[in-house]
Amino acid sequence: MIDLYLSKNSHRNQLLLDFFQNYGIEVSCHSVSEMTKDKLIEMMSYSSDCFEFLSPNLLRFKNRDNLKLTDFIEMILKNPELTIRLPLAVSNKRVYPNLNLEEARALLPRDTKQLIYMAQTHYLSN
């Protein structure tokens, strides 16, 4: 199961949803405004550097020693559409920020990827 936090770009969202549906991948869609403090902390624990899925504008806070984590999280959750790189997928304790179709292939099961590869190589050899 993939948790997908959608962006305001409905076309991009629809492309991703169609992609997952075509491969029979179960997706649970969420609005980023539904994100909770606990869910954000959980996602941060999945990443070696939480700034990977946060807006580059927040990099200025990376080395601040005087900013409490709770204050930083509250700041993110005040305006998550601007502070989180969307669309964002969470699957198998990994976070995939700013997801596009090319990167979405990483979320396909291995056997599906092998079938796609075999079909492409067979097509190219004919």
PDB file of C-alpha atoms in Angstrom:
ATOM      1  CA  MET A   1       0.000   0.000   0.000  1.00  0.00           C
ATOM      2  CA  ILE A   2       1.223   3.438  -0.934  1.00  0.00           C
ATOM      3  CA  ASP A   3       0.183   6.561   0.941  1.00  0.00           C
ATOM      4  CA  LEU A   4       0.068   9.372  -1.595  1.00  0.00           C
ATOM      5  CA  TYR A   5      -0.167  12.998  -0.524  1.00  0.00           C
ATOM      6  CA  LEU A   6      -1.492  14.924  -3.492  1.00  0.00           C
ATOM      7  CA  SER A   7      -0.359  18.269  -4.847  1.00  0.00           C
ATOM      8  CA  LYS A   8      -2.500  21.079  -6.229  1.00  0.00           C
ATOM      9  CA  ASN A   9      -1.535  19.970  -9.754  1.00  0.00           C
ATOM     10  CA  SER A  10      -4.564  17.817 -10.587  1.00  0.00           C
ATOM     11  CA  HIS A  11      -3.124  16.716 -13.953  1.00  0.00           C
ATOM     12  CA  ARG A  12       0.034  15.354 -12.330  1.00  0.00           C
ATOM     13  CA  ASN A  13      -2.029  13.705  -9.594  1.00  0.00           C
ATOM     14  CA  GLN A  14      -4.244  12.016 -12.183  1.00  0.00           C
ATOM     15  CA  LEU A  15      -1.234  10.744 -14.154  1.00  0.00           C
ATOM     16  CA  LEU A  16       0.184   9.156 -11.002  1.00  0.00           C
ATOM     17  CA  LEU A  17      -3.147   7.646  -9.981  1.00  0.00           C
ATOM     18  CA  ASP A  18      -3.665   6.214 -13.481  1.00  0.00           C
ATOM     19  CA  PHE A  19      -0.132   4.801 -13.437  1.00  0.00           C
ATOM     20  CA  PHE A  20      -0.690   2.981 -10.145  1.00  0.00           C
ATOM     21  CA  GLN A  21      -4.129   1.785 -11.220  1.00  0.00           C
ATOM     22  CA  ASN A  22      -2.717   0.384 -14.494  1.00  0.00           C
ATOM     23  CA  TYR A  23      -0.311  -1.768 -12.484  1.00  0.00           C
ATOM     24  CA  GLY A  24      -2.866  -2.760  -9.849  1.00  0.00           C
ATOM     25  CA  ILE A  25      -1.087  -0.956  -7.029  1.00  0.00           C
ATOM     26  CA  GLU A  26      -3.243  -0.015  -4.069  1.00  0.00           C
ATOM     27  CA  VAL A  27      -2.971   3.673  -3.248  1.00  0.00           C
ATOM     28  CA  SER A  28      -4.434   5.583  -0.347  1.00  0.00           C
ATOM     29  CA  CYS A  29      -4.788   9.245  -1.340  1.00  0.00           C
ATOM     30  CA  HIS A  30      -4.547  12.029   1.184  1.00  0.00           C
ATOM     31  CA  SER A  31      -4.704  15.776   1.146  1.00  0.00           C
ATOM     32  CA  VAL A  32      -1.551  17.233   2.642  1.00  0.00           C
ATOM     33  CA  SER A  33      -3.780  19.318   4.909  1.00  0.00           C
ATOM     34  CA  GLU A  34      -4.714  16.025   6.640  1.00  0.00           C
ATOM     35  CA  MET A  35      -1.111  15.441   7.683  1.00  0.00           C
ATOM     36  CA  THR A  36      -0.700  15.162  11.419  1.00  0.00           C
ATOM     37  CA  LYS A  37       2.244  15.890  13.653  1.00  0.00           C
ATOM     38  CA  ASP A  38       2.672  12.163  14.313  1.00  0.00           C
ATOM     39  CA  LYS A  39       2.611  11.292  10.599  1.00  0.00           C
ATOM     40  CA  LEU A  40       5.191  13.984   9.820  1.00  0.00           C
ATOM     41  CA  ILE A  41       7.488  12.727  12.589  1.00  0.00           C
ATOM     42  CA  GLU A  42       7.045   9.180  11.285  1.00  0.00           C
ATOM     43  CA  MET A  43       8.036  10.296   7.777  1.00  0.00           C
ATOM     44  CA  MET A  44      11.049  12.128   9.188  1.00  0.00           C
ATOM     45  CA  SER A  45      12.150   8.898  10.853  1.00  0.00           C
ATOM     46  CA  TYR A  46      12.101   7.144   7.453  1.00  0.00           C
ATOM     47  CA  SER A  47      14.537   9.618   5.945  1.00  0.00           C
ATOM     48  CA  SER A  48      18.198  10.143   6.737  1.00  0.00           C
ATOM     49  CA  ASP A  49      17.637  13.834   6.009  1.00  0.00           C
ATOM     50  CA  CYS A  50      14.075  15.103   6.315  1.00  0.00           C
ATOM     51  CA  PHE A  51      15.010  18.123   4.206  1.00  0.00           C
ATOM     52  CA  GLU A  52      14.857  15.799   1.175  1.00  0.00           C
ATOM     53  CA  PHE A  53      11.072  16.010   1.243  1.00  0.00           C
ATOM     54  CA  LEU A  54      10.798  19.565   2.507  1.00  0.00           C
ATOM     55  CA  SER A  55      10.867  22.725   0.462  1.00  0.00           C
ATOM     56  CA  PRO A  56      14.331  24.120  -0.301  1.00  0.00           C
ATOM     57  CA  ASN A  57      13.150  27.323   1.403  1.00  0.00           C
ATOM     58  CA  LEU A  58      13.422  25.475   4.722  1.00  0.00           C
ATOM     59  CA  LEU A  59      17.114  24.670   4.302  1.00  0.00           C
ATOM     60  CA  ARG A  60      17.963  27.832   6.186  1.00  0.00           C
ATOM     61  CA  PHE A  61      16.672  26.093   9.338  1.00  0.00           C
ATOM     62  CA  LYS A  62      18.853  23.013   8.909  1.00  0.00           C
ATOM     63  CA  ASN A  63      21.763  24.166  11.062  1.00  0.00           C
ATOM     64  CA  ARG A  64      19.835  26.227  13.562  1.00  0.00           C
ATOM     65  CA  ASP A  65      20.457  25.038  17.079  1.00  0.00           C
ATOM     66  CA  ASN A  66      17.961  27.377  18.699  1.00  0.00           C
ATOM     67  CA  LEU A  67      14.871  26.041  16.871  1.00  0.00           C
ATOM     68  CA  LYS A  68      12.982  23.320  18.718  1.00  0.00           C
ATOM     69  CA  LEU A  69      11.808  20.339  16.689  1.00  0.00           C
ATOM     70  CA  THR A  70       8.230  20.890  17.841  1.00  0.00           C
ATOM     71  CA  ASP A  71       8.351  24.495  16.618  1.00  0.00           C
ATOM     72  CA  PHE A  72       9.807  23.385  13.288  1.00  0.00           C
ATOM     73  CA  ILE A  73       7.078  20.764  12.838  1.00  0.00           C
ATOM     74  CA  GLU A  74       4.376  23.296  13.688  1.00  0.00           C
ATOM     75  CA  MET A  75       5.860  25.668  11.123  1.00  0.00           C
ATOM     76  CA  ILE A  76       5.725  22.922   8.460  1.00  0.00           C
ATOM     77  CA  LEU A  77       2.147  21.975   9.311  1.00  0.00           C
ATOM     78  CA  LYS A  78       0.919  25.588   9.205  1.00  0.00           C
ATOM     79  CA  ASN A  79       1.305  25.600   5.434  1.00  0.00           C
ATOM     80  CA  PRO A  80       2.146  22.067   4.245  1.00  0.00           C
ATOM     81  CA  GLU A  81       1.333  22.852   0.594  1.00  0.00           C
ATOM     82  CA  LEU A  82       4.334  25.185   0.529  1.00  0.00           C
ATOM     83  CA  THR A  83       6.686  23.363   2.898  1.00  0.00           C
ATOM     84  CA  ILE A  84       6.394  19.762   1.669  1.00  0.00           C
ATOM     85  CA  ARG A  85       7.487  18.708  -1.809  1.00  0.00           C
ATOM     86  CA  LEU A  86       4.325  17.268  -3.344  1.00  0.00           C
ATOM     87  CA  PRO A  87       3.122  14.863  -4.551  1.00  0.00           C
ATOM     88  CA  LEU A  88       4.733  12.734  -1.884  1.00  0.00           C
ATOM     89  CA  ALA A  89       4.516   8.952  -1.591  1.00  0.00           C
ATOM     90  CA  VAL A  90       5.244   6.880   1.495  1.00  0.00           C
ATOM     91  CA  SER A  91       5.785   3.152   1.052  1.00  0.00           C
ATOM     92  CA  ASN A  92       7.754   0.497   2.942  1.00  0.00           C
ATOM     93  CA  LYS A  93       9.220   3.054   5.326  1.00  0.00           C
ATOM     94  CA  ARG A  94      10.567   5.176   2.461  1.00  0.00           C
ATOM     95  CA  VAL A  95       9.559   8.667   1.420  1.00  0.00           C
ATOM     96  CA  TYR A  96       9.397   9.696  -2.251  1.00  0.00           C
ATOM     97  CA  PRO A  97       9.053  13.494  -2.548  1.00  0.00           C
ATOM     98  CA  ASN A  98       8.073  15.454  -5.647  1.00  0.00           C
ATOM     99  CA  LEU A  99       6.995  12.206  -7.304  1.00  0.00           C
ATOM    100  CA  ASN A 100       6.744  12.007 -11.078  1.00  0.00           C
ATOM    101  CA  LEU A 101       5.963   9.087 -13.403  1.00  0.00           C
ATOM    102  CA  GLU A 102       9.600   8.144 -13.916  1.00  0.00           C
ATOM    103  CA  GLU A 103      10.254   7.970 -10.174  1.00  0.00           C
ATOM    104  CA  ALA A 104       6.952   6.170  -9.552  1.00  0.00           C
ATOM    105  CA  ARG A 105       8.408   3.103 -11.288  1.00  0.00           C
ATOM    106  CA  ALA A 106      10.574   2.610  -8.191  1.00  0.00           C
ATOM    107  CA  LEU A 107       7.380   1.783  -6.309  1.00  0.00           C
ATOM    108  CA  LEU A 108       6.438  -1.094  -8.621  1.00  0.00           C
ATOM    109  CA  PRO A 109       6.952  -4.640  -7.319  1.00  0.00           C
ATOM    110  CA  ARG A 110      10.090  -6.365  -8.595  1.00  0.00           C
ATOM    111  CA  ASP A 111       8.186  -8.943 -10.665  1.00  0.00           C
ATOM    112  CA  THR A 112       6.264  -6.172 -12.432  1.00  0.00           C
ATOM    113  CA  LYS A 113       9.506  -4.359 -13.228  1.00  0.00           C
ATOM    114  CA  GLN A 114      10.946  -7.590 -14.639  1.00  0.00           C
ATOM    115  CA  LEU A 115       7.905  -8.096 -16.873  1.00  0.00           C
ATOM    116  CA  ILE A 116       8.184  -4.529 -18.172  1.00  0.00           C
ATOM    117  CA  TYR A 117      11.883  -5.009 -18.860  1.00  0.00           C
ATOM    118  CA  MET A 118      11.307  -8.317 -20.656  1.00  0.00           C
ATOM    119  CA  ALA A 119       8.524  -6.803 -22.761  1.00  0.00           C
ATOM    120  CA  GLN A 120      10.721  -3.852 -23.711  1.00  0.00           C
ATOM    121  CA  THR A 121      13.732  -5.994 -24.618  1.00  0.00           C
ATOM    122  CA  HIS A 122      11.541  -8.392 -26.609  1.00  0.00           C
ATOM    123  CA  TYR A 123       9.984  -5.446 -28.443  1.00  0.00           C
ATOM    124  CA  LEU A 124      13.399  -3.967 -29.209  1.00  0.00           C
ATOM    125  CA  SER A 125      14.787  -7.269 -30.498  1.00  0.00           C
ATOM    126  CA  ASN A 126      11.968  -7.660 -33.058  1.00  0.00           C
TER     127      ASN A 126
END
